[in-house]
Amino acid sequence: MCNDSSTTWDLAISKDSKTCFGSRTNGSISIWDIHNQKLVRDFKAHDNKASCLDISSDGTKLWTGGWDRTVKSWDLRNGHQVVGKHSLSSAAWSLSCSPEDNWLAIGKDSSDAEVFHPTKEDKYQ
């Protein structure tokens, strides 16, 4: 389903099971229509490899992490990045948002894990 040589590292399927999201080694996020097996959109999300992603429980937000040491969120209703990004001390390898969408857990290449609240200054390592 991909037309370039970049690798897909992480995948997530939408709550309605119609769309698949993939983080790519070229820094992009690919969005596929599962039923039609077609690429719907491909956009540059990170300056380096996009290594991980997760979808909010309400299906309106996509979280992405990358080797550029950032975590970003994207509004899936309009396709734009939500204002702001979270900077990390090392590259993001994995991430998961909580069922209530009020916490995000990130596994980093420094063997650390970070848990933070996207709208507050609360952060745990």
mmCIF file of N, CA and C in Angstrom:
data_model
loop_
_atom_site.group_PDB
_atom_site.id
_atom_site.type_symbol
_atom_site.label_atom_id
_atom_site.label_comp_id
_atom_site.label_asym_id
_atom_site.label_seq_id
_atom_site.Cartn_x
_atom_site.Cartn_y
_atom_site.Cartn_z
ATOM 1 N N MET A 1 0.811 -1.195 0.000
ATOM 2 C CA MET A 1 0.000 0.000 0.000
ATOM 3 C C MET A 1 0.854 1.258 0.000
ATOM 4 N N CYS A 2 2.181 1.137 0.147
ATOM 5 C CA CYS A 2 3.071 2.296 0.141
ATOM 6 C C CYS A 2 3.865 2.320 -1.157
ATOM 7 N N ASN A 3 4.149 3.532 -1.616
ATOM 8 C CA ASN A 3 4.824 3.681 -2.895
ATOM 9 C C ASN A 3 6.279 4.098 -2.779
ATOM 10 N N ASP A 4 6.828 4.168 -1.576
ATOM 11 C CA ASP A 4 8.229 4.541 -1.454
ATOM 12 C C ASP A 4 8.966 3.481 -0.640
ATOM 13 N N SER A 5 10.239 3.707 -0.425
ATOM 14 C CA SER A 5 11.041 2.690 0.245
ATOM 15 C C SER A 5 11.096 2.866 1.763
ATOM 16 N N SER A 6 10.397 3.854 2.310
ATOM 17 C CA SER A 6 10.421 4.026 3.761
ATOM 18 C C SER A 6 9.627 2.912 4.439
ATOM 19 N N THR A 7 10.026 2.611 5.642
ATOM 20 C CA THR A 7 9.410 1.537 6.410
ATOM 21 C C THR A 7 8.310 2.090 7.303
ATOM 22 N N THR A 8 7.249 1.324 7.467
ATOM 23 C CA THR A 8 6.200 1.684 8.413
ATOM 24 C C THR A 8 6.549 1.053 9.747
ATOM 25 N N TRP A 9 6.675 1.875 10.801
ATOM 26 C CA TRP A 9 7.110 1.387 12.105
ATOM 27 C C TRP A 9 5.971 1.074 13.052
ATOM 28 N N ASP A 10 4.942 1.869 13.036
ATOM 29 C CA ASP A 10 3.856 1.671 13.984
ATOM 30 C C ASP A 10 2.540 1.889 13.264
ATOM 31 N N LEU A 11 1.511 1.186 13.722
ATOM 32 C CA LEU A 11 0.201 1.269 13.083
ATOM 33 C C LEU A 11 -0.889 1.452 14.132
ATOM 34 N N ALA A 12 -1.959 2.110 13.731
ATOM 35 C CA ALA A 12 -3.151 2.235 14.575
ATOM 36 C C ALA A 12 -4.363 2.245 13.657
ATOM 37 N N ILE A 13 -5.428 1.618 14.112
ATOM 38 C CA ILE A 13 -6.665 1.571 13.336
ATOM 39 C C ILE A 13 -7.716 2.398 14.047
ATOM 40 N N SER A 14 -8.454 3.183 13.268
ATOM 41 C CA SER A 14 -9.492 4.045 13.829
ATOM 42 C C SER A 14 -10.569 3.223 14.527
ATOM 43 N N LYS A 15 -11.278 3.880 15.423
ATOM 44 C CA LYS A 15 -12.317 3.223 16.216
ATOM 45 C C LYS A 15 -13.406 2.610 15.337
ATOM 46 N N ASP A 16 -13.691 3.245 14.196
ATOM 47 C CA ASP A 16 -14.713 2.722 13.284
ATOM 48 C C ASP A 16 -14.160 1.674 12.318
ATOM 49 N N SER A 17 -12.895 1.351 12.445
ATOM 50 C CA SER A 17 -12.203 0.334 11.626
ATOM 51 C C SER A 17 -12.194 0.656 10.129
ATOM 52 N N LYS A 18 -12.280 1.925 9.780
ATOM 53 C CA LYS A 18 -12.267 2.321 8.364
ATOM 54 C C LYS A 18 -10.910 2.834 7.904
ATOM 55 N N THR A 19 -10.089 3.290 8.856
ATOM 56 C CA THR A 19 -8.845 3.965 8.514
ATOM 57 C C THR A 19 -7.679 3.379 9.294
ATOM 58 N N CYS A 20 -6.538 3.262 8.627
ATOM 59 C CA CYS A 20 -5.305 2.801 9.261
ATOM 60 C C CYS A 20 -4.266 3.916 9.154
ATOM 61 N N PHE A 21 -3.570 4.174 10.253
ATOM 62 C CA PHE A 21 -2.534 5.204 10.313
ATOM 63 C C PHE A 21 -1.200 4.515 10.502
ATOM 64 N N GLY A 22 -0.164 4.989 9.807
ATOM 65 C CA GLY A 22 1.171 4.405 9.934
ATOM 66 C C GLY A 22 2.231 5.464 10.105
ATOM 67 N N SER A 23 3.150 5.253 11.053
ATOM 68 C CA SER A 23 4.297 6.157 11.205
ATOM 69 C C SER A 23 5.434 5.611 10.345
ATOM 70 N N ARG A 24 6.114 6.511 9.626
ATOM 71 C CA ARG A 24 7.073 6.079 8.609
ATOM 72 C C ARG A 24 8.483 6.566 8.909
ATOM 73 N N THR A 25 9.465 5.824 8.430
ATOM 74 C CA THR A 25 10.866 6.188 8.658
ATOM 75 C C THR A 25 11.286 7.450 7.908
ATOM 76 N N ASN A 26 10.486 7.912 6.961
ATOM 77 C CA ASN A 26 10.803 9.161 6.263
ATOM 78 C C ASN A 26 10.216 10.377 6.986
ATOM 79 N N GLY A 27 9.651 10.165 8.191
ATOM 80 C CA GLY A 27 9.096 11.266 8.977
ATOM 81 C C GLY A 27 7.637 11.551 8.713
ATOM 82 N N SER A 28 7.043 10.805 7.818
ATOM 83 C CA SER A 28 5.646 11.071 7.466
ATOM 84 C C SER A 28 4.689 10.147 8.200
ATOM 85 N N ILE A 29 3.433 10.519 8.163
ATOM 86 C CA ILE A 29 2.337 9.695 8.641
ATOM 87 C C ILE A 29 1.485 9.388 7.415
ATOM 88 N N SER A 30 1.210 8.112 7.204
ATOM 89 C CA SER A 30 0.370 7.689 6.087
ATOM 90 C C SER A 30 -0.997 7.291 6.626
ATOM 91 N N ILE A 31 -2.019 7.638 5.883
ATOM 92 C CA ILE A 31 -3.391 7.311 6.263
ATOM 93 C C ILE A 31 -4.010 6.525 5.113
ATOM 94 N N TRP A 32 -4.482 5.306 5.427
ATOM 95 C CA TRP A 32 -5.062 4.449 4.408
ATOM 96 C C TRP A 32 -6.539 4.185 4.669
ATOM 97 N N ASP A 33 -7.307 4.123 3.599
ATOM 98 C CA ASP A 33 -8.686 3.640 3.643
ATOM 99 C C ASP A 33 -8.585 2.124 3.599
ATOM 100 N N ILE A 34 -8.991 1.469 4.684
ATOM 101 C CA ILE A 34 -8.835 0.014 4.777
ATOM 102 C C ILE A 34 -9.715 -0.711 3.765
ATOM 103 N N HIS A 35 -10.963 -0.301 3.658
ATOM 104 C CA HIS A 35 -11.908 -0.981 2.774
ATOM 105 C C HIS A 35 -11.459 -0.930 1.311
ATOM 106 N N ASN A 36 -11.036 0.254 0.851
ATOM 107 C CA ASN A 36 -10.628 0.423 -0.549
ATOM 108 C C ASN A 36 -9.144 0.162 -0.780
ATOM 109 N N GLN A 37 -8.392 -0.085 0.292
ATOM 110 C CA GLN A 37 -6.958 -0.344 0.217
ATOM 111 C C GLN A 37 -6.224 0.733 -0.569
ATOM 112 N N LYS A 38 -6.543 1.987 -0.236
ATOM 113 C CA LYS A 38 -5.930 3.131 -0.926
ATOM 114 C C LYS A 38 -5.325 4.093 0.079
ATOM 115 N N LEU A 39 -4.215 4.687 -0.302
ATOM 116 C CA LEU A 39 -3.609 5.746 0.485
ATOM 117 C C LEU A 39 -4.485 6.984 0.360
ATOM 118 N N VAL A 40 -4.963 7.502 1.478
ATOM 119 C CA VAL A 40 -5.828 8.679 1.491
ATOM 120 C C VAL A 40 -4.990 9.947 1.601
ATOM 121 N N ARG A 41 -3.974 9.886 2.475
ATOM 122 C CA ARG A 41 -3.161 11.070 2.728
ATOM 123 C C ARG A 41 -1.820 10.642 3.282
ATOM 124 N N ASP A 42 -0.812 11.418 2.976
ATOM 125 C CA ASP A 42 0.522 11.217 3.510
ATOM 126 C C ASP A 42 1.048 12.604 3.844
ATOM 127 N N PHE A 43 1.438 12.849 5.098
ATOM 128 C CA PHE A 43 1.912 14.182 5.448
ATOM 129 C C PHE A 43 3.166 14.097 6.313
ATOM 130 N N LYS A 44 4.013 15.113 6.169
ATOM 131 C CA LYS A 44 5.257 15.193 6.932
ATOM 132 C C LYS A 44 4.914 15.571 8.368
ATOM 133 N N ALA A 45 5.252 14.694 9.307
ATOM 134 C CA ALA A 45 4.929 14.935 10.718
ATOM 135 C C ALA A 45 6.167 15.273 11.545
ATOM 136 N N HIS A 46 7.320 14.692 11.184
ATOM 137 C CA HIS A 46 8.539 14.877 11.978
ATOM 138 C C HIS A 46 9.729 15.115 11.064
ATOM 139 N N ASP A 47 10.732 15.831 11.602
ATOM 140 C CA ASP A 47 11.932 16.150 10.828
ATOM 141 C C ASP A 47 12.816 14.929 10.614
ATOM 142 N N ASN A 48 12.644 13.934 11.432
ATOM 143 C CA ASN A 48 13.390 12.692 11.314
ATOM 144 C C ASN A 48 12.362 11.571 11.267
ATOM 145 N N LYS A 49 12.721 10.386 11.630
ATOM 146 C CA LYS A 49 11.798 9.255 11.577
ATOM 147 C C LYS A 49 10.581 9.478 12.482
ATOM 148 N N ALA A 50 9.384 9.172 11.973
ATOM 149 C CA ALA A 50 8.174 9.133 12.793
ATOM 150 C C ALA A 50 8.080 7.705 13.309
ATOM 151 N N SER A 51 8.279 7.507 14.600
ATOM 152 C CA SER A 51 8.472 6.159 15.127
ATOM 153 C C SER A 51 7.248 5.552 15.800
ATOM 154 N N CYS A 52 6.291 6.366 16.229
ATOM 155 C CA CYS A 52 5.166 5.816 16.979
ATOM 156 C C CYS A 52 3.946 6.726 16.866
ATOM 157 N N LEU A 53 2.785 6.132 17.143
ATOM 158 C CA LEU A 53 1.545 6.908 17.098
ATOM 159 C C LEU A 53 0.439 6.211 17.878
ATOM 160 N N ASP A 54 -0.586 6.981 18.202
ATOM 161 C CA ASP A 54 -1.775 6.447 18.851
ATOM 162 C C ASP A 54 -2.931 7.402 18.563
ATOM 163 N N ILE A 55 -4.143 6.867 18.599
ATOM 164 C CA ILE A 55 -5.355 7.645 18.345
ATOM 165 C C ILE A 55 -6.078 7.867 19.659
ATOM 166 N N SER A 56 -6.588 9.084 19.868
ATOM 167 C CA SER A 56 -7.353 9.368 21.081
ATOM 168 C C SER A 56 -8.595 8.492 21.121
ATOM 169 N N SER A 57 -9.123 8.271 22.310
ATOM 170 C CA SER A 57 -10.272 7.368 22.455
ATOM 171 C C SER A 57 -11.520 7.888 21.748
ATOM 172 N N ASP A 58 -11.639 9.207 21.596
ATOM 173 C CA ASP A 58 -12.804 9.744 20.876
ATOM 174 C C ASP A 58 -12.590 9.776 19.368
ATOM 175 N N GLY A 59 -11.388 9.400 18.919
ATOM 176 C CA GLY A 59 -11.099 9.318 17.492
ATOM 177 C C GLY A 59 -10.860 10.635 16.787
ATOM 178 N N THR A 60 -10.698 11.726 17.530
ATOM 179 C CA THR A 60 -10.529 13.032 16.897
ATOM 180 C C THR A 60 -9.085 13.505 16.832
ATOM 181 N N LYS A 61 -8.184 12.850 17.571
ATOM 182 C CA LYS A 61 -6.802 13.314 17.654
ATOM 183 C C LYS A 61 -5.841 12.152 17.422
ATOM 184 N N LEU A 62 -4.766 12.436 16.699
ATOM 185 C CA LEU A 62 -3.694 11.486 16.480
ATOM 186 C C LEU A 62 -2.448 12.024 17.158
ATOM 187 N N TRP A 63 -1.820 11.212 18.001
ATOM 188 C CA TRP A 63 -0.552 11.562 18.632
ATOM 189 C C TRP A 63 0.571 10.875 17.865
ATOM 190 N N THR A 64 1.657 11.612 17.591
ATOM 191 C CA THR A 64 2.803 11.028 16.902
ATOM 192 C C THR A 64 4.082 11.364 17.658
ATOM 193 N N GLY A 65 5.029 10.432 17.635
ATOM 194 C CA GLY A 65 6.336 10.656 18.242
ATOM 195 C C GLY A 65 7.420 10.359 17.230
ATOM 196 N N GLY A 66 8.561 11.032 17.385
ATOM 197 C CA GLY A 66 9.612 10.835 16.398
ATOM 198 C C GLY A 66 11.017 10.909 16.952
ATOM 199 N N TRP A 67 11.950 10.596 16.064
ATOM 200 C CA TRP A 67 13.366 10.673 16.394
ATOM 201 C C TRP A 67 13.838 12.119 16.507
ATOM 202 N N ASP A 68 13.015 13.072 16.116
ATOM 203 C CA ASP A 68 13.364 14.483 16.275
ATOM 204 C C ASP A 68 13.112 14.965 17.701
ATOM 205 N N ARG A 69 12.828 14.014 18.608
ATOM 206 C CA ARG A 69 12.635 14.285 20.034
ATOM 207 C C ARG A 69 11.393 15.120 20.314
ATOM 208 N N THR A 70 10.348 14.894 19.530
ATOM 209 C CA THR A 70 9.094 15.610 19.754
ATOM 210 C C THR A 70 7.917 14.642 19.736
ATOM 211 N N VAL A 71 6.868 15.057 20.424
ATOM 212 C CA VAL A 71 5.566 14.412 20.359
ATOM 213 C C VAL A 71 4.607 15.497 19.903
ATOM 214 N N LYS A 72 3.801 15.182 18.895
ATOM 215 C CA LYS A 72 2.864 16.156 18.332
ATOM 216 C C LYS A 72 1.469 15.557 18.300
ATOM 217 N N SER A 73 0.476 16.432 18.236
ATOM 218 C CA SER A 73 -0.900 15.951 18.092
ATOM 219 C C SER A 73 -1.525 16.601 16.863
ATOM 220 N N TRP A 74 -2.407 15.846 16.237
ATOM 221 C CA TRP A 74 -3.027 16.248 14.981
ATOM 222 C C TRP A 74 -4.542 16.108 15.107
ATOM 223 N N ASP A 75 -5.264 17.115 14.659
ATOM 224 C CA ASP A 75 -6.725 17.074 14.675
ATOM 225 C C ASP A 75 -7.173 16.295 13.442
ATOM 226 N N LEU A 76 -7.765 15.138 13.648
ATOM 227 C CA LEU A 76 -8.151 14.290 12.517
ATOM 228 C C LEU A 76 -9.384 14.808 11.782
ATOM 229 N N ARG A 77 -10.090 15.759 12.363
ATOM 230 C CA ARG A 77 -11.262 16.325 11.684
ATOM 231 C C ARG A 77 -10.859 17.282 10.571
ATOM 232 N N ASN A 78 -9.726 17.996 10.767
ATOM 233 C CA ASN A 78 -9.303 18.943 9.733
ATOM 234 C C ASN A 78 -7.894 18.660 9.202
ATOM 235 N N GLY A 79 -7.190 17.687 9.798
ATOM 236 C CA GLY A 79 -5.867 17.305 9.314
ATOM 237 C C GLY A 79 -4.732 18.214 9.719
ATOM 238 N N HIS A 80 -4.973 19.158 10.614
ATOM 239 C CA HIS A 80 -3.936 20.103 11.017
ATOM 240 C C HIS A 80 -3.320 19.725 12.357
ATOM 241 N N GLN A 81 -2.076 20.182 12.539
ATOM 242 C CA GLN A 81 -1.410 19.954 13.815
ATOM 243 C C GLN A 81 -2.068 20.824 14.872
ATOM 244 N N VAL A 82 -2.303 20.234 16.025
ATOM 245 C CA VAL A 82 -2.808 20.996 17.159
ATOM 246 C C VAL A 82 -1.662 21.865 17.641
ATOM 247 N N VAL A 83 -1.963 23.092 18.004
ATOM 248 C CA VAL A 83 -0.926 24.042 18.396
ATOM 249 C C VAL A 83 -0.087 23.475 19.536
ATOM 250 N N GLY A 84 1.206 23.614 19.389
ATOM 251 C CA GLY A 84 2.131 23.154 20.405
ATOM 252 C C GLY A 84 2.639 21.749 20.138
ATOM 253 N N LYS A 85 3.771 21.459 20.729
ATOM 254 C CA LYS A 85 4.349 20.121 20.667
ATOM 255 C C LYS A 85 5.098 19.907 21.966
ATOM 256 N N HIS A 86 5.347 18.677 22.287
ATOM 257 C CA HIS A 86 6.051 18.337 23.515
ATOM 258 C C HIS A 86 7.470 17.918 23.146
ATOM 259 N N SER A 87 8.448 18.605 23.691
ATOM 260 C CA SER A 87 9.849 18.265 23.427
ATOM 261 C C SER A 87 10.339 17.244 24.437
ATOM 262 N N LEU A 88 11.147 16.307 23.955
ATOM 263 C CA LEU A 88 11.684 15.232 24.785
ATOM 264 C C LEU A 88 13.193 15.349 24.892
ATOM 265 N N SER A 89 13.787 14.668 25.866
ATOM 266 C CA SER A 89 15.241 14.669 26.020
ATOM 267 C C SER A 89 15.911 13.668 25.086
ATOM 268 N N SER A 90 15.125 12.743 24.522
ATOM 269 C CA SER A 90 15.645 11.773 23.561
ATOM 270 C C SER A 90 14.504 11.325 22.646
ATOM 271 N N ALA A 91 14.827 10.535 21.661
ATOM 272 C CA ALA A 91 13.841 10.129 20.649
ATOM 273 C C ALA A 91 12.712 9.293 21.247
ATOM 274 N N ALA A 92 11.520 9.458 20.684
ATOM 275 C CA ALA A 92 10.352 8.672 21.099
ATOM 276 C C ALA A 92 10.354 7.343 20.351
ATOM 277 N N TRP A 93 10.185 6.254 21.084
ATOM 278 C CA TRP A 93 10.119 4.927 20.487
ATOM 279 C C TRP A 93 8.714 4.362 20.513
ATOM 280 N N SER A 94 7.944 4.718 21.529
ATOM 281 C CA SER A 94 6.570 4.227 21.639
ATOM 282 C C SER A 94 5.750 5.252 22.392
ATOM 283 N N LEU A 95 4.438 5.217 22.176
ATOM 284 C CA LEU A 95 3.566 6.096 22.942
ATOM 285 C C LEU A 95 2.167 5.501 23.017
ATOM 286 N N SER A 96 1.458 5.933 24.040
ATOM 287 C CA SER A 96 0.092 5.470 24.243
ATOM 288 C C SER A 96 -0.675 6.541 24.994
ATOM 289 N N CYS A 97 -1.876 6.861 24.515
ATOM 290 C CA CYS A 97 -2.702 7.820 25.248
ATOM 291 C C CYS A 97 -3.697 7.061 26.117
ATOM 292 N N SER A 98 -4.017 7.655 27.253
ATOM 293 C CA SER A 98 -4.915 7.008 28.205
ATOM 294 C C SER A 98 -6.346 6.993 27.663
ATOM 295 N N PRO A 99 -7.180 6.077 28.154
ATOM 296 C CA PRO A 99 -8.569 5.998 27.675
ATOM 297 C C PRO A 99 -9.367 7.284 27.878
ATOM 298 N N GLU A 100 -9.014 8.061 28.882
ATOM 299 C CA GLU A 100 -9.709 9.332 29.100
ATOM 300 C C GLU A 100 -9.042 10.491 28.370
ATOM 301 N N ASP A 101 -7.976 10.209 27.620
ATOM 302 C CA ASP A 101 -7.246 11.216 26.832
ATOM 303 C C ASP A 101 -6.617 12.323 27.672
ATOM 304 N N ASN A 102 -6.362 12.047 28.946
ATOM 305 C CA ASN A 102 -5.768 13.107 29.740
ATOM 306 C C ASN A 102 -4.311 12.839 30.115
ATOM 307 N N TRP A 103 -3.751 11.699 29.691
ATOM 308 C CA TRP A 103 -2.345 11.404 29.917
ATOM 309 C C TRP A 103 -1.764 10.728 28.686
ATOM 310 N N LEU A 104 -0.481 10.969 28.471
ATOM 311 C CA LEU A 104 0.230 10.339 27.365
ATOM 312 C C LEU A 104 1.500 9.712 27.925
ATOM 313 N N ALA A 105 1.729 8.445 27.613
ATOM 314 C CA ALA A 105 2.939 7.743 28.040
ATOM 315 C C ALA A 105 3.856 7.571 26.838
ATOM 316 N N ILE A 106 5.148 7.870 27.028
ATOM 317 C CA ILE A 106 6.114 7.802 25.942
ATOM 318 C C ILE A 106 7.313 6.977 26.385
ATOM 319 N N GLY A 107 7.688 5.993 25.583
ATOM 320 C CA GLY A 107 8.920 5.252 25.796
ATOM 321 C C GLY A 107 10.004 5.886 24.946
ATOM 322 N N LYS A 108 11.150 6.179 25.559
ATOM 323 C CA LYS A 108 12.212 6.890 24.847
ATOM 324 C C LYS A 108 13.430 6.004 24.638
ATOM 325 N N ASP A 109 14.282 6.372 23.688
ATOM 326 C CA ASP A 109 15.459 5.563 23.384
ATOM 327 C C ASP A 109 16.514 5.632 24.477
ATOM 328 N N SER A 110 16.328 6.478 25.447
ATOM 329 C CA SER A 110 17.261 6.578 26.574
ATOM 330 C C SER A 110 16.915 5.577 27.677
ATOM 331 N N SER A 111 15.999 4.664 27.399
ATOM 332 C CA SER A 111 15.488 3.667 28.343
ATOM 333 C C SER A 111 14.573 4.273 29.399
ATOM 334 N N ASP A 112 14.230 5.531 29.248
ATOM 335 C CA ASP A 112 13.300 6.198 30.154
ATOM 336 C C ASP A 112 11.893 6.134 29.590
ATOM 337 N N ALA A 113 10.939 6.292 30.472
ATOM 338 C CA ALA A 113 9.552 6.482 30.070
ATOM 339 C C ALA A 113 9.102 7.802 30.664
ATOM 340 N N GLU A 114 8.254 8.498 29.943
ATOM 341 C CA GLU A 114 7.731 9.777 30.409
ATOM 342 C C GLU A 114 6.221 9.738 30.287
ATOM 343 N N VAL A 115 5.549 10.200 31.322
ATOM 344 C CA VAL A 115 4.096 10.305 31.312
ATOM 345 C C VAL A 115 3.772 11.767 31.566
ATOM 346 N N PHE A 116 2.961 12.358 30.681
ATOM 347 C CA PHE A 116 2.633 13.769 30.876
ATOM 348 C C PHE A 116 1.184 14.041 30.516
ATOM 349 N N HIS A 117 0.713 15.158 31.011
ATOM 350 C CA HIS A 117 -0.633 15.632 30.735
ATOM 351 C C HIS A 117 -0.497 16.702 29.646
ATOM 352 N N PRO A 118 -1.166 16.556 28.513
ATOM 353 C CA PRO A 118 -0.975 17.481 27.384
ATOM 354 C C PRO A 118 -1.331 18.939 27.662
ATOM 355 N N THR A 119 -2.223 19.196 28.598
ATOM 356 C CA THR A 119 -2.643 20.586 28.830
ATOM 357 C C THR A 119 -2.186 21.143 30.170
ATOM 358 N N LYS A 120 -1.466 20.350 30.947
ATOM 359 C CA LYS A 120 -0.949 20.807 32.237
ATOM 360 C C LYS A 120 0.557 20.603 32.261
ATOM 361 N N GLU A 121 1.190 21.124 33.286
ATOM 362 C CA GLU A 121 2.629 20.969 33.389
ATOM 363 C C GLU A 121 3.041 19.692 34.116
ATOM 364 N N ASP A 122 2.069 18.856 34.474
ATOM 365 C CA ASP A 122 2.379 17.609 35.164
ATOM 366 C C ASP A 122 3.182 16.691 34.255
ATOM 367 N N LYS A 123 4.274 16.141 34.792
ATOM 368 C CA LYS A 123 5.116 15.237 34.013
ATOM 369 C C LYS A 123 5.837 14.313 34.988
ATOM 370 N N TYR A 124 5.926 13.030 34.604
ATOM 371 C CA TYR A 124 6.594 12.024 35.435
ATOM 372 C C TYR A 124 7.563 11.238 34.570
ATOM 373 N N GLN A 125 8.708 10.883 35.175
ATOM 374 C CA GLN A 125 9.686 10.063 34.463
ATOM 375 C C GLN A 125 10.038 8.857 35.293
#
